[in-house]
mmCIF file of C-alpha atoms and ligand atoms in Angstrom:
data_model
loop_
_atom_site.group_PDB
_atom_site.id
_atom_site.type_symbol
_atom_site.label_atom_id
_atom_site.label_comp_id
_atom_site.label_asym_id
_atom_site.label_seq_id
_atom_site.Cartn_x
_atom_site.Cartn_y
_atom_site.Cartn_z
ATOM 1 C CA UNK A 696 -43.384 44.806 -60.228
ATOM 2 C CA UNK A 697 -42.666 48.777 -60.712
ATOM 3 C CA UNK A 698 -39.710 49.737 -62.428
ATOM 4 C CA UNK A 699 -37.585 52.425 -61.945
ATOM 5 C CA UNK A 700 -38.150 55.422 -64.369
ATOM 6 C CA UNK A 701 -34.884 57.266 -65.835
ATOM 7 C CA UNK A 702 -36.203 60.217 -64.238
ATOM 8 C CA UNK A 703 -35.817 58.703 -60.716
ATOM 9 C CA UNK A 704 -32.390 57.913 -61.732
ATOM 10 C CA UNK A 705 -32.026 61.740 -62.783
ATOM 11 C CA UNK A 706 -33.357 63.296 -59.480
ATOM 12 C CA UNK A 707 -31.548 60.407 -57.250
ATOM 13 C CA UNK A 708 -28.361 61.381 -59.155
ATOM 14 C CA UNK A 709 -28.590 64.832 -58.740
ATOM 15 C CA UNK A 710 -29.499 64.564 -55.045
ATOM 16 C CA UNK A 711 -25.891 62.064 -54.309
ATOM 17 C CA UNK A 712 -23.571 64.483 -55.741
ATOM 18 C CA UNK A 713 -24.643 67.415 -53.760
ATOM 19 C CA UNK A 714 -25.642 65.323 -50.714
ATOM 20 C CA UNK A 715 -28.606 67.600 -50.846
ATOM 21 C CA UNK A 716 -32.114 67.487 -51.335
ATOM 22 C CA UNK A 717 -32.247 71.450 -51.534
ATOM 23 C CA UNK A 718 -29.228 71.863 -54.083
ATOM 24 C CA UNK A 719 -30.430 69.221 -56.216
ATOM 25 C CA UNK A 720 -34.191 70.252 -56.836
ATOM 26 C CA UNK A 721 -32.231 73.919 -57.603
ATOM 27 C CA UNK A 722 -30.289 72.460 -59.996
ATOM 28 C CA UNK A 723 -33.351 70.669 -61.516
ATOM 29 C CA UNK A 724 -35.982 73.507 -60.636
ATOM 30 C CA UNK A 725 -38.166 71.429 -59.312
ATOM 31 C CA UNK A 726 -39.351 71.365 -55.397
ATOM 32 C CA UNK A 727 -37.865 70.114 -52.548
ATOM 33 C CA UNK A 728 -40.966 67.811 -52.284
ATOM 34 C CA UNK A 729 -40.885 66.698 -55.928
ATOM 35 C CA UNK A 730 -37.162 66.050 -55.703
ATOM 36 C CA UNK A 731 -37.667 63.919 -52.012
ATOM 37 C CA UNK A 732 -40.740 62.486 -53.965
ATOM 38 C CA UNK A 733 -38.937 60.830 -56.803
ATOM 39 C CA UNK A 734 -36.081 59.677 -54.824
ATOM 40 C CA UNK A 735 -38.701 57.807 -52.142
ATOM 41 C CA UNK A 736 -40.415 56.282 -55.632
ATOM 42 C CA UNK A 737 -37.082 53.954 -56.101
ATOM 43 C CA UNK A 738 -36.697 53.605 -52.119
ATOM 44 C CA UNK A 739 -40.038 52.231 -52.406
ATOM 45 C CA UNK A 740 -39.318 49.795 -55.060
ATOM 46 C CA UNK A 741 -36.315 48.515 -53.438
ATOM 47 C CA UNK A 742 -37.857 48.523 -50.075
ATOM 48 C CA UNK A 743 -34.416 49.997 -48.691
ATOM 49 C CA UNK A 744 -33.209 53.541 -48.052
ATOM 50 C CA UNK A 745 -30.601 55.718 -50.063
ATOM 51 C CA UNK A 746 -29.728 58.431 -47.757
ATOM 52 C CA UNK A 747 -29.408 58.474 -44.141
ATOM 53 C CA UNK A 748 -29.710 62.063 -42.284
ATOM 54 C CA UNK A 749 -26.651 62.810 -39.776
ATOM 55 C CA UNK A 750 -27.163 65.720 -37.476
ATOM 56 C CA UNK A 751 -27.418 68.199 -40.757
ATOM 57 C CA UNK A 752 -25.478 66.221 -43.138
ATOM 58 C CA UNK A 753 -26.767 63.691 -45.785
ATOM 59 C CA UNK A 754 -24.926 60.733 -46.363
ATOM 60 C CA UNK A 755 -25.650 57.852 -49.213
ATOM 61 C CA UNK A 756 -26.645 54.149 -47.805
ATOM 62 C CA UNK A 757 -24.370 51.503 -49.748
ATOM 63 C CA UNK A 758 -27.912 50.877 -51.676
ATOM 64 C CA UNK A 759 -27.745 54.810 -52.463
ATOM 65 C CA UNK A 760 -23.860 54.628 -53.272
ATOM 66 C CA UNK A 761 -25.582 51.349 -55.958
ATOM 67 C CA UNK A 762 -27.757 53.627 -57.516
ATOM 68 C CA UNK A 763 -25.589 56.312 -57.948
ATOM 69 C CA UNK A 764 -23.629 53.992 -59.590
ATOM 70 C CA UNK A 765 -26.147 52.744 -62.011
ATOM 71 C CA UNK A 766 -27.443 56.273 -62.634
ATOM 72 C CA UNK A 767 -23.702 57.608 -63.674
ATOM 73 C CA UNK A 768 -23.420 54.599 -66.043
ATOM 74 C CA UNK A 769 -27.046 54.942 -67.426
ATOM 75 C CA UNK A 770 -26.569 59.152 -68.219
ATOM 76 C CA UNK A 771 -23.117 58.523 -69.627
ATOM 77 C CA UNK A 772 -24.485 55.754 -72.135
ATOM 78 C CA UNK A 773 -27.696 58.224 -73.364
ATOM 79 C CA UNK A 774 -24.849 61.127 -73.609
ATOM 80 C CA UNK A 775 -23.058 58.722 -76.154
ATOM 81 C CA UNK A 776 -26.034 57.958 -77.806
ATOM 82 C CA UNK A 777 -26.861 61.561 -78.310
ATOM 83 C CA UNK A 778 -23.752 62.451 -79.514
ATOM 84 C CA UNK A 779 -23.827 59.290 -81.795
ATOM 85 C CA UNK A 780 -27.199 60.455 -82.849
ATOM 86 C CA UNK A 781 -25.998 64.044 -83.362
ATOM 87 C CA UNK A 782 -23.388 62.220 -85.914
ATOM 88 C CA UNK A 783 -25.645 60.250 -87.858
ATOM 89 C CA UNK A 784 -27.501 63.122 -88.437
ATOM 90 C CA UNK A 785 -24.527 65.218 -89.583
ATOM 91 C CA UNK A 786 -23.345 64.568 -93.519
ATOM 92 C CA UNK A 787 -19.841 65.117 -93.131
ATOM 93 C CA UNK A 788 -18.608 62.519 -90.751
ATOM 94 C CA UNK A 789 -20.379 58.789 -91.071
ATOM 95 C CA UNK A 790 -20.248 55.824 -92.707
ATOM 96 C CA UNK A 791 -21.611 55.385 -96.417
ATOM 97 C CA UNK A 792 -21.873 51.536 -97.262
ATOM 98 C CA UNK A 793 -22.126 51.381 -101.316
ATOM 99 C CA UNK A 794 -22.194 47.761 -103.915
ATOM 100 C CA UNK A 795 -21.649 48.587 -107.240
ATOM 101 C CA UNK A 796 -21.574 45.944 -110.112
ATOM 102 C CA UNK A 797 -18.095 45.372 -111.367
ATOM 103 C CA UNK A 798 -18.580 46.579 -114.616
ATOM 104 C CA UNK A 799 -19.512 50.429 -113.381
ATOM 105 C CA UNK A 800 -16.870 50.166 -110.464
ATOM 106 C CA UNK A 801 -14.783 52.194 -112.855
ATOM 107 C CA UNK A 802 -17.824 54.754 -113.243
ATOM 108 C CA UNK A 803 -18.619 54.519 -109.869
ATOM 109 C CA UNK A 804 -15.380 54.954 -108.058
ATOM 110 C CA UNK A 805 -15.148 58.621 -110.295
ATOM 111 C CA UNK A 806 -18.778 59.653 -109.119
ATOM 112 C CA UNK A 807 -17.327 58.055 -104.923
ATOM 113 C CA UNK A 808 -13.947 60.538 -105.325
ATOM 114 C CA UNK A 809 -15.963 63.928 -106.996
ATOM 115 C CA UNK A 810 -18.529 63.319 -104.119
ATOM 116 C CA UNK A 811 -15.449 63.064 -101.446
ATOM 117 C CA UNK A 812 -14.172 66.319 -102.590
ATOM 118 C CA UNK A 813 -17.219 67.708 -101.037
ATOM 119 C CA UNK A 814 -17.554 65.732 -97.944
ATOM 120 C CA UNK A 815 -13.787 64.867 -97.129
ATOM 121 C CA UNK A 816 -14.414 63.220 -93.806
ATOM 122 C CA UNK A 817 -17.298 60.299 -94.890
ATOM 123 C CA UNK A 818 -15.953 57.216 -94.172
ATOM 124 C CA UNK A 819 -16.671 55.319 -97.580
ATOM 125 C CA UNK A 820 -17.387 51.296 -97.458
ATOM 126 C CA UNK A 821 -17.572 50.043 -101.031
ATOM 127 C CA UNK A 822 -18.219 46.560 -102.435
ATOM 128 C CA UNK A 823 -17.280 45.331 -106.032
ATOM 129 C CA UNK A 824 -19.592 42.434 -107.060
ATOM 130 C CA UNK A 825 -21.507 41.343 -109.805
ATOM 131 C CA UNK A 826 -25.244 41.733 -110.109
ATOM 132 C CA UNK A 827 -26.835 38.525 -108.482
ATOM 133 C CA UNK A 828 -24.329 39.652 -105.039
ATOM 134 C CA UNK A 829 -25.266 43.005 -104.935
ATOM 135 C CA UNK A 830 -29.019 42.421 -105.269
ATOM 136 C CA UNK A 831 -28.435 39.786 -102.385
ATOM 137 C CA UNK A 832 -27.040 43.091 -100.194
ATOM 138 C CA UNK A 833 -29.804 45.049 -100.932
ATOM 139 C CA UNK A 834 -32.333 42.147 -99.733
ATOM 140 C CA UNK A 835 -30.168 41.147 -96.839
ATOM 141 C CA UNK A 836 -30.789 45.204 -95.973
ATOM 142 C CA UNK A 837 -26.727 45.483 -95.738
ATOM 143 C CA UNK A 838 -26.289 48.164 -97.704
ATOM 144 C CA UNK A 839 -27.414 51.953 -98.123
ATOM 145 C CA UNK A 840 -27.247 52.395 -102.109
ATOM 146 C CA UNK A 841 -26.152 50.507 -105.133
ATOM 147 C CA UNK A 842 -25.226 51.486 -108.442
ATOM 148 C CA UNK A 843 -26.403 48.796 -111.333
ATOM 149 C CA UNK A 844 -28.079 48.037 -114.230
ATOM 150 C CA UNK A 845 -32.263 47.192 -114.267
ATOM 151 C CA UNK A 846 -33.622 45.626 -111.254
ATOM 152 C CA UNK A 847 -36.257 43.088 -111.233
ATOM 153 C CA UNK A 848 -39.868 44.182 -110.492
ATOM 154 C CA UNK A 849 -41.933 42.549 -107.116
ATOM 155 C CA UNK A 850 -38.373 42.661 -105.250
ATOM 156 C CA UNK A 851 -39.369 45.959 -103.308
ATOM 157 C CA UNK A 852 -36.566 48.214 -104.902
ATOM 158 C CA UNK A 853 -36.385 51.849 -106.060
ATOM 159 C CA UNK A 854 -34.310 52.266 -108.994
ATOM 160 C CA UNK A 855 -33.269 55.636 -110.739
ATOM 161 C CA UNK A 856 -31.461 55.653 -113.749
ATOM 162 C CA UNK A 857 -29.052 58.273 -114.900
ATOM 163 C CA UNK A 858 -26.791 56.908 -117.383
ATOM 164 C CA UNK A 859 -26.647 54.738 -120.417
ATOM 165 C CA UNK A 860 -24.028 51.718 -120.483
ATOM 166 C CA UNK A 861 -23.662 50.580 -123.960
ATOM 167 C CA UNK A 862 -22.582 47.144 -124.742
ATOM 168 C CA UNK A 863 -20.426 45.935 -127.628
ATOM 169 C CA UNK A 864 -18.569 42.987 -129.378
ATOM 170 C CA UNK A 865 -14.788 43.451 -128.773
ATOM 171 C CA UNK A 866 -12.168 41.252 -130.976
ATOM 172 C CA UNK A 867 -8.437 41.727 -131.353
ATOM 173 C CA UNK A 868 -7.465 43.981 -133.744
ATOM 174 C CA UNK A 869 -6.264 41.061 -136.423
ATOM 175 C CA UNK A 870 -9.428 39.757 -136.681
ATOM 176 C CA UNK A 871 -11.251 39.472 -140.040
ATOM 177 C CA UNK A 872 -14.386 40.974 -138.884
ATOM 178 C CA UNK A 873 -12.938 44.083 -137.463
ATOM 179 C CA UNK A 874 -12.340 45.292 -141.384
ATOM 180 C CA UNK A 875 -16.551 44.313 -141.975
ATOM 181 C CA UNK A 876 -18.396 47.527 -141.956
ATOM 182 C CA UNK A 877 -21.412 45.513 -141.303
ATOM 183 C CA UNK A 878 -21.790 42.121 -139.226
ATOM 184 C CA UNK A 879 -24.859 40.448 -139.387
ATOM 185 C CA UNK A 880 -25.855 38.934 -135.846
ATOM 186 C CA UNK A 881 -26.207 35.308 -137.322
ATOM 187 C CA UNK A 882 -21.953 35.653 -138.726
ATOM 188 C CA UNK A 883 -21.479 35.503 -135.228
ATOM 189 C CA UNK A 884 -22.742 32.088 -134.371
ATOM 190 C CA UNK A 885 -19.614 30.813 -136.185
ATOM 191 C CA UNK A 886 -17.075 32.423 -133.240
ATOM 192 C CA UNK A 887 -16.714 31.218 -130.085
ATOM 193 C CA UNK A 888 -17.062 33.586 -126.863
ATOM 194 C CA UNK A 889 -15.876 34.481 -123.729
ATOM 195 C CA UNK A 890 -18.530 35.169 -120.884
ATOM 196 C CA UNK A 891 -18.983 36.116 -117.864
ATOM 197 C CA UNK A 892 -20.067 34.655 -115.044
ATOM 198 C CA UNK A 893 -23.336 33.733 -114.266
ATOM 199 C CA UNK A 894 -25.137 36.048 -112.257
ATOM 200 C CA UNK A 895 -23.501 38.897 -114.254
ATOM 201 C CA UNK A 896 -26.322 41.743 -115.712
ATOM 202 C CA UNK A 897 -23.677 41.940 -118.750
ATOM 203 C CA UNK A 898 -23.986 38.268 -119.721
ATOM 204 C CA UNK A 899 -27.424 37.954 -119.193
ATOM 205 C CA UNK A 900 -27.935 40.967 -121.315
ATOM 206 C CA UNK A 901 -26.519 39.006 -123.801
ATOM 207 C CA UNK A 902 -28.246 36.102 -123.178
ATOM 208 C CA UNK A 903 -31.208 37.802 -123.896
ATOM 209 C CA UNK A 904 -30.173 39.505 -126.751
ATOM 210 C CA UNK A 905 -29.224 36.335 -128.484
ATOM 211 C CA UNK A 906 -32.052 34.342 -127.189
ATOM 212 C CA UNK A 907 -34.420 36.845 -128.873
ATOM 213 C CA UNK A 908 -32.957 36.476 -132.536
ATOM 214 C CA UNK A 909 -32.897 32.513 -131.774
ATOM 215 C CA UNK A 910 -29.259 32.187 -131.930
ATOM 216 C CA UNK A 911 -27.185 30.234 -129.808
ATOM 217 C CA UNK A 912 -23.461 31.516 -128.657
ATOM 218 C CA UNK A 913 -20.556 29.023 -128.274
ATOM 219 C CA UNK A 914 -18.468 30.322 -124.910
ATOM 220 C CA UNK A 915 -15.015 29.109 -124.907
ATOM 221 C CA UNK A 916 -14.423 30.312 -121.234
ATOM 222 C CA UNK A 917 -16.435 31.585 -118.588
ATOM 223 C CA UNK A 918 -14.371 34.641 -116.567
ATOM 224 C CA UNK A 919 -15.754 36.454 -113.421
ATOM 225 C CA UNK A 920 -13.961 39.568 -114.348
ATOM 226 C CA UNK A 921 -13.973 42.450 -117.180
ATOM 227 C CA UNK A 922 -10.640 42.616 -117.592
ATOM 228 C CA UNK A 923 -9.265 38.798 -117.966
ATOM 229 C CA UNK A 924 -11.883 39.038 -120.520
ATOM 230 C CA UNK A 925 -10.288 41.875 -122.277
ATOM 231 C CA UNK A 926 -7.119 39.982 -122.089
ATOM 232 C CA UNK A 927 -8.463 36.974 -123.052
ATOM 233 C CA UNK A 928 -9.888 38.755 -126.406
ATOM 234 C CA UNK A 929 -6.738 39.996 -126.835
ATOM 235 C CA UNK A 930 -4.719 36.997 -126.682
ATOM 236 C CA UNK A 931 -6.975 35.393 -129.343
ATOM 237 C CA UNK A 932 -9.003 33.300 -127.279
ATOM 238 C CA UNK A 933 -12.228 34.384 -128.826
ATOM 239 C CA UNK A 934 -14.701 37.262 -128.945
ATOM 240 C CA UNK A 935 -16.135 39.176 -125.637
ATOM 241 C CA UNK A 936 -19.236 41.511 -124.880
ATOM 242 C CA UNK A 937 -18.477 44.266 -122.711
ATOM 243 C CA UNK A 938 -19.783 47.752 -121.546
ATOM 244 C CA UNK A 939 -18.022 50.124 -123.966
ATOM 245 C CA UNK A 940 -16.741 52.391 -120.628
ATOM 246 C CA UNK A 941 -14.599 49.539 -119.288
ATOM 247 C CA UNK A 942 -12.948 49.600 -122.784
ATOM 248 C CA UNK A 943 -11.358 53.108 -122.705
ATOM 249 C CA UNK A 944 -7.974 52.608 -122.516
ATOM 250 C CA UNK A 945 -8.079 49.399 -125.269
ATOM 251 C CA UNK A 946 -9.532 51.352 -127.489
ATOM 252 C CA UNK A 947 -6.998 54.456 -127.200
ATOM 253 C CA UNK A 948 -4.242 52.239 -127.801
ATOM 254 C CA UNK A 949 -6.009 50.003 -130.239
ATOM 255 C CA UNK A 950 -5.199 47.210 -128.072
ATOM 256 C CA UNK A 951 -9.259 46.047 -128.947
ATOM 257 C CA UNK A 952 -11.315 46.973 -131.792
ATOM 258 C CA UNK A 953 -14.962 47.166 -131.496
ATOM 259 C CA UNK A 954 -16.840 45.218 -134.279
ATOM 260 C CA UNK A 955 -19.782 46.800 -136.275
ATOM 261 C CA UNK A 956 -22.472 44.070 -135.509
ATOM 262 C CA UNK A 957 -26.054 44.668 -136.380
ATOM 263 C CA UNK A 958 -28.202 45.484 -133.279
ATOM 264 C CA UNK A 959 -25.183 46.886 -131.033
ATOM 265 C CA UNK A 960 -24.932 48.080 -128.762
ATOM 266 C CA UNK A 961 -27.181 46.654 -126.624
ATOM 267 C CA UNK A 962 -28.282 49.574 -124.783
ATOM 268 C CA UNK A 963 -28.248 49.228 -121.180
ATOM 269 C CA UNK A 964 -28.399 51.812 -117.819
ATOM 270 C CA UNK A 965 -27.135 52.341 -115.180
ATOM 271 C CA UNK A 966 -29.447 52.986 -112.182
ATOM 272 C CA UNK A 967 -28.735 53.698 -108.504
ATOM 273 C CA UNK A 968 -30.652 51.607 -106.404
ATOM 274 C CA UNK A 969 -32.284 50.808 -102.492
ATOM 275 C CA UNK A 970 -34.691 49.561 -100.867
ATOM 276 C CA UNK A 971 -37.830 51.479 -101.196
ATOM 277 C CA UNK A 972 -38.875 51.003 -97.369
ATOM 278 C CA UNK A 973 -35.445 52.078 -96.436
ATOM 279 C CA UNK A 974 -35.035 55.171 -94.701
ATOM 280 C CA UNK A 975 -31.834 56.411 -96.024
ATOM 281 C CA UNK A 976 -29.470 58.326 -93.782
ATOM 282 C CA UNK A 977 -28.562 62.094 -94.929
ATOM 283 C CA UNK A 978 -25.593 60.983 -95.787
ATOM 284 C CA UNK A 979 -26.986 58.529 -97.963
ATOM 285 C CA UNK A 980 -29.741 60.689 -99.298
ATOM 286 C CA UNK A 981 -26.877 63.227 -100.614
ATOM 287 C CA UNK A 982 -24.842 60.563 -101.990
ATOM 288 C CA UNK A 983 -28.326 59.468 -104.280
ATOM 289 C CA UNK A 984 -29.068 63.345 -105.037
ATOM 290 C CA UNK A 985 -25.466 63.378 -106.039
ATOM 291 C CA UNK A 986 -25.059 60.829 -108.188
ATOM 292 C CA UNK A 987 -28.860 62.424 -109.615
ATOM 293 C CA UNK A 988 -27.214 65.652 -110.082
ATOM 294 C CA UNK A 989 -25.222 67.613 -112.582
ATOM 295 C CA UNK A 990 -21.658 66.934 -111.111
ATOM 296 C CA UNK A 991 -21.785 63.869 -110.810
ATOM 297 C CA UNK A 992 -19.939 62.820 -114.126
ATOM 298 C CA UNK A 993 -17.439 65.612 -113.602
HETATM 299 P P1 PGA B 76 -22.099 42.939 -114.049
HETATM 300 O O1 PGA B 76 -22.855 44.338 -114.095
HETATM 301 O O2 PGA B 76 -22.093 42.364 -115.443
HETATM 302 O O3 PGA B 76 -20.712 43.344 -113.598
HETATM 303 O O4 PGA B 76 -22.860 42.074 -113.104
HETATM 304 C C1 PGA B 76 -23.765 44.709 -115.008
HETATM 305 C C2 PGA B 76 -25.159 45.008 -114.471
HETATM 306 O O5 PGA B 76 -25.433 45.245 -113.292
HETATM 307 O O6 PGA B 76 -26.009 45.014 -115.349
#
């Protein structure tokens, strides 16, 4: 069967709202003949007419006042598109979808509000998970960018690092080791941890870390998040290893001391991340130059 072309639809509508052939193939500078042509193409294919001829006057058939229908609703839907279009390809109005690891929300959320500043009217989606999640996101294709530490090789991603995230061994500030000027790795076997989750990048930094000297860690408590961590280490409830940046404010008000253990910090990075067949949006692509770029860090 023949289908109707959108340019039929075109013509015929230009041809019902003037009622004339004449006016319409003005409108559309095309000829009379062309215009009369394209509108016969779709009485053809329905086998019925549009237009019926009174005396001088052109009237539409009900199948003509059908397609005019259909051709109204078919040129307002490809206006929306186009202006949709015309907004996707504009930076400052959109939708950025972002899934950072927990531990460089913190990080992250200053690079989200300095990059704001200059593009006030993105609309900003970000997700706070840890590392197994937000590599999930990035295969299930549901996000544009992500801001982590190493990816795995084979897994299709493209991964630019532009900071360092150091990790350390935080105890309260009453415990004996924090007066040690040196720890060896193996006193540490003796104290019992808290960890994070699994499927964290900072515990299975230290997994590895540990792993590689042979030593095995006793966890007291496993803890999905940074911070009941640091208040777990606080309240006496055993050592932690976290990112030195989510450790700020402890620090300032010697609320946590950092111990001096040989082999710390284990130096990790932070990388911003996608897909490598993804075609980023502009949007997108200025949010990774950004983040690349001097201002990031403020
Ligand atoms: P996480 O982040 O420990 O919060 O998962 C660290 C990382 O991505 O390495």
């Amino acid at each position: 069967m023949r289908r109707l072309t959108l340019r039929q639809f075109r013509v015929f509508e230009a041809v019902a709202r003037h009622l004339s052939f004449s006016r319409a193939a003005e409108e559309l500078h095309l000829s009379q003949p062309a215009v009369s042509m394209q509108v016969r193409g779709i009485e053809v294919i329905l086998g019925l007419p549009l237009t019926e001829q009174l005396g001088k006057k052109i009237f539409l058939t009900e199948a003509g006042r059908e397609v005019l229908h259909a051709s109204q609703a078919i040129t307002a839907r490809l206006d929306d598109l186009q202006a949709n279009l015309v907004q996707l390809r504009s930076m400052d109005s959109g939708q950025l979808n972002i899934a950072v690891t927990t531990t460089v929300s913190a990080v992250a959320t200053g690079i989200l509000a300095r990059f704001r500043g200059e593009h006030p009217k993105v609309a900003i989606h970000l997700d706070v998970s840890n590392r197994e999640s937000v590599l999930g996101q990035l295969a299930a294709n549901r996000i544009d960018l992500a801001i982590m530490g190493q990816v795995p090789d084979g897994l299709g991603l493209e991964a630019i690092r532009f900071m360092d995230n150091p990790l350390v061994v935080i105890a309260p500030p009453g415990h004996p080791l924090v007066r040690k000027k040196r720890i060896a790795v193996r006193d540490l076997a003796s104290e019992s941890f808290l960890v994070r989750e699994a499927g964290s990048g900072t515990r299975g930094a230290m997994e590895r870390f540990f792993a590689a000297r042979g030593l095995e860690i006793r966890s007291s408590m496993e803890m999905s998040s940074n911070e009941a961590i640091k208040q777990a280490v606080q309240a006496g409830l055993g050592l932690g290893i976290l990112s030195l940046q989510t450790l700020e404010m402890e620090q300032a008000l010697k609320r946590l001391a950092v111990l001096a253990v040989e082999g710390f910090p284990i130096m990790r990075h932070w990388y911003i991340v996608h897909r490598a067949d993804k075609r980023l949006s502009p949007l997108a692509q200025a949010f990774k130059d950004f983040v690349l770029g001097p201002d990031s860090l403020g």
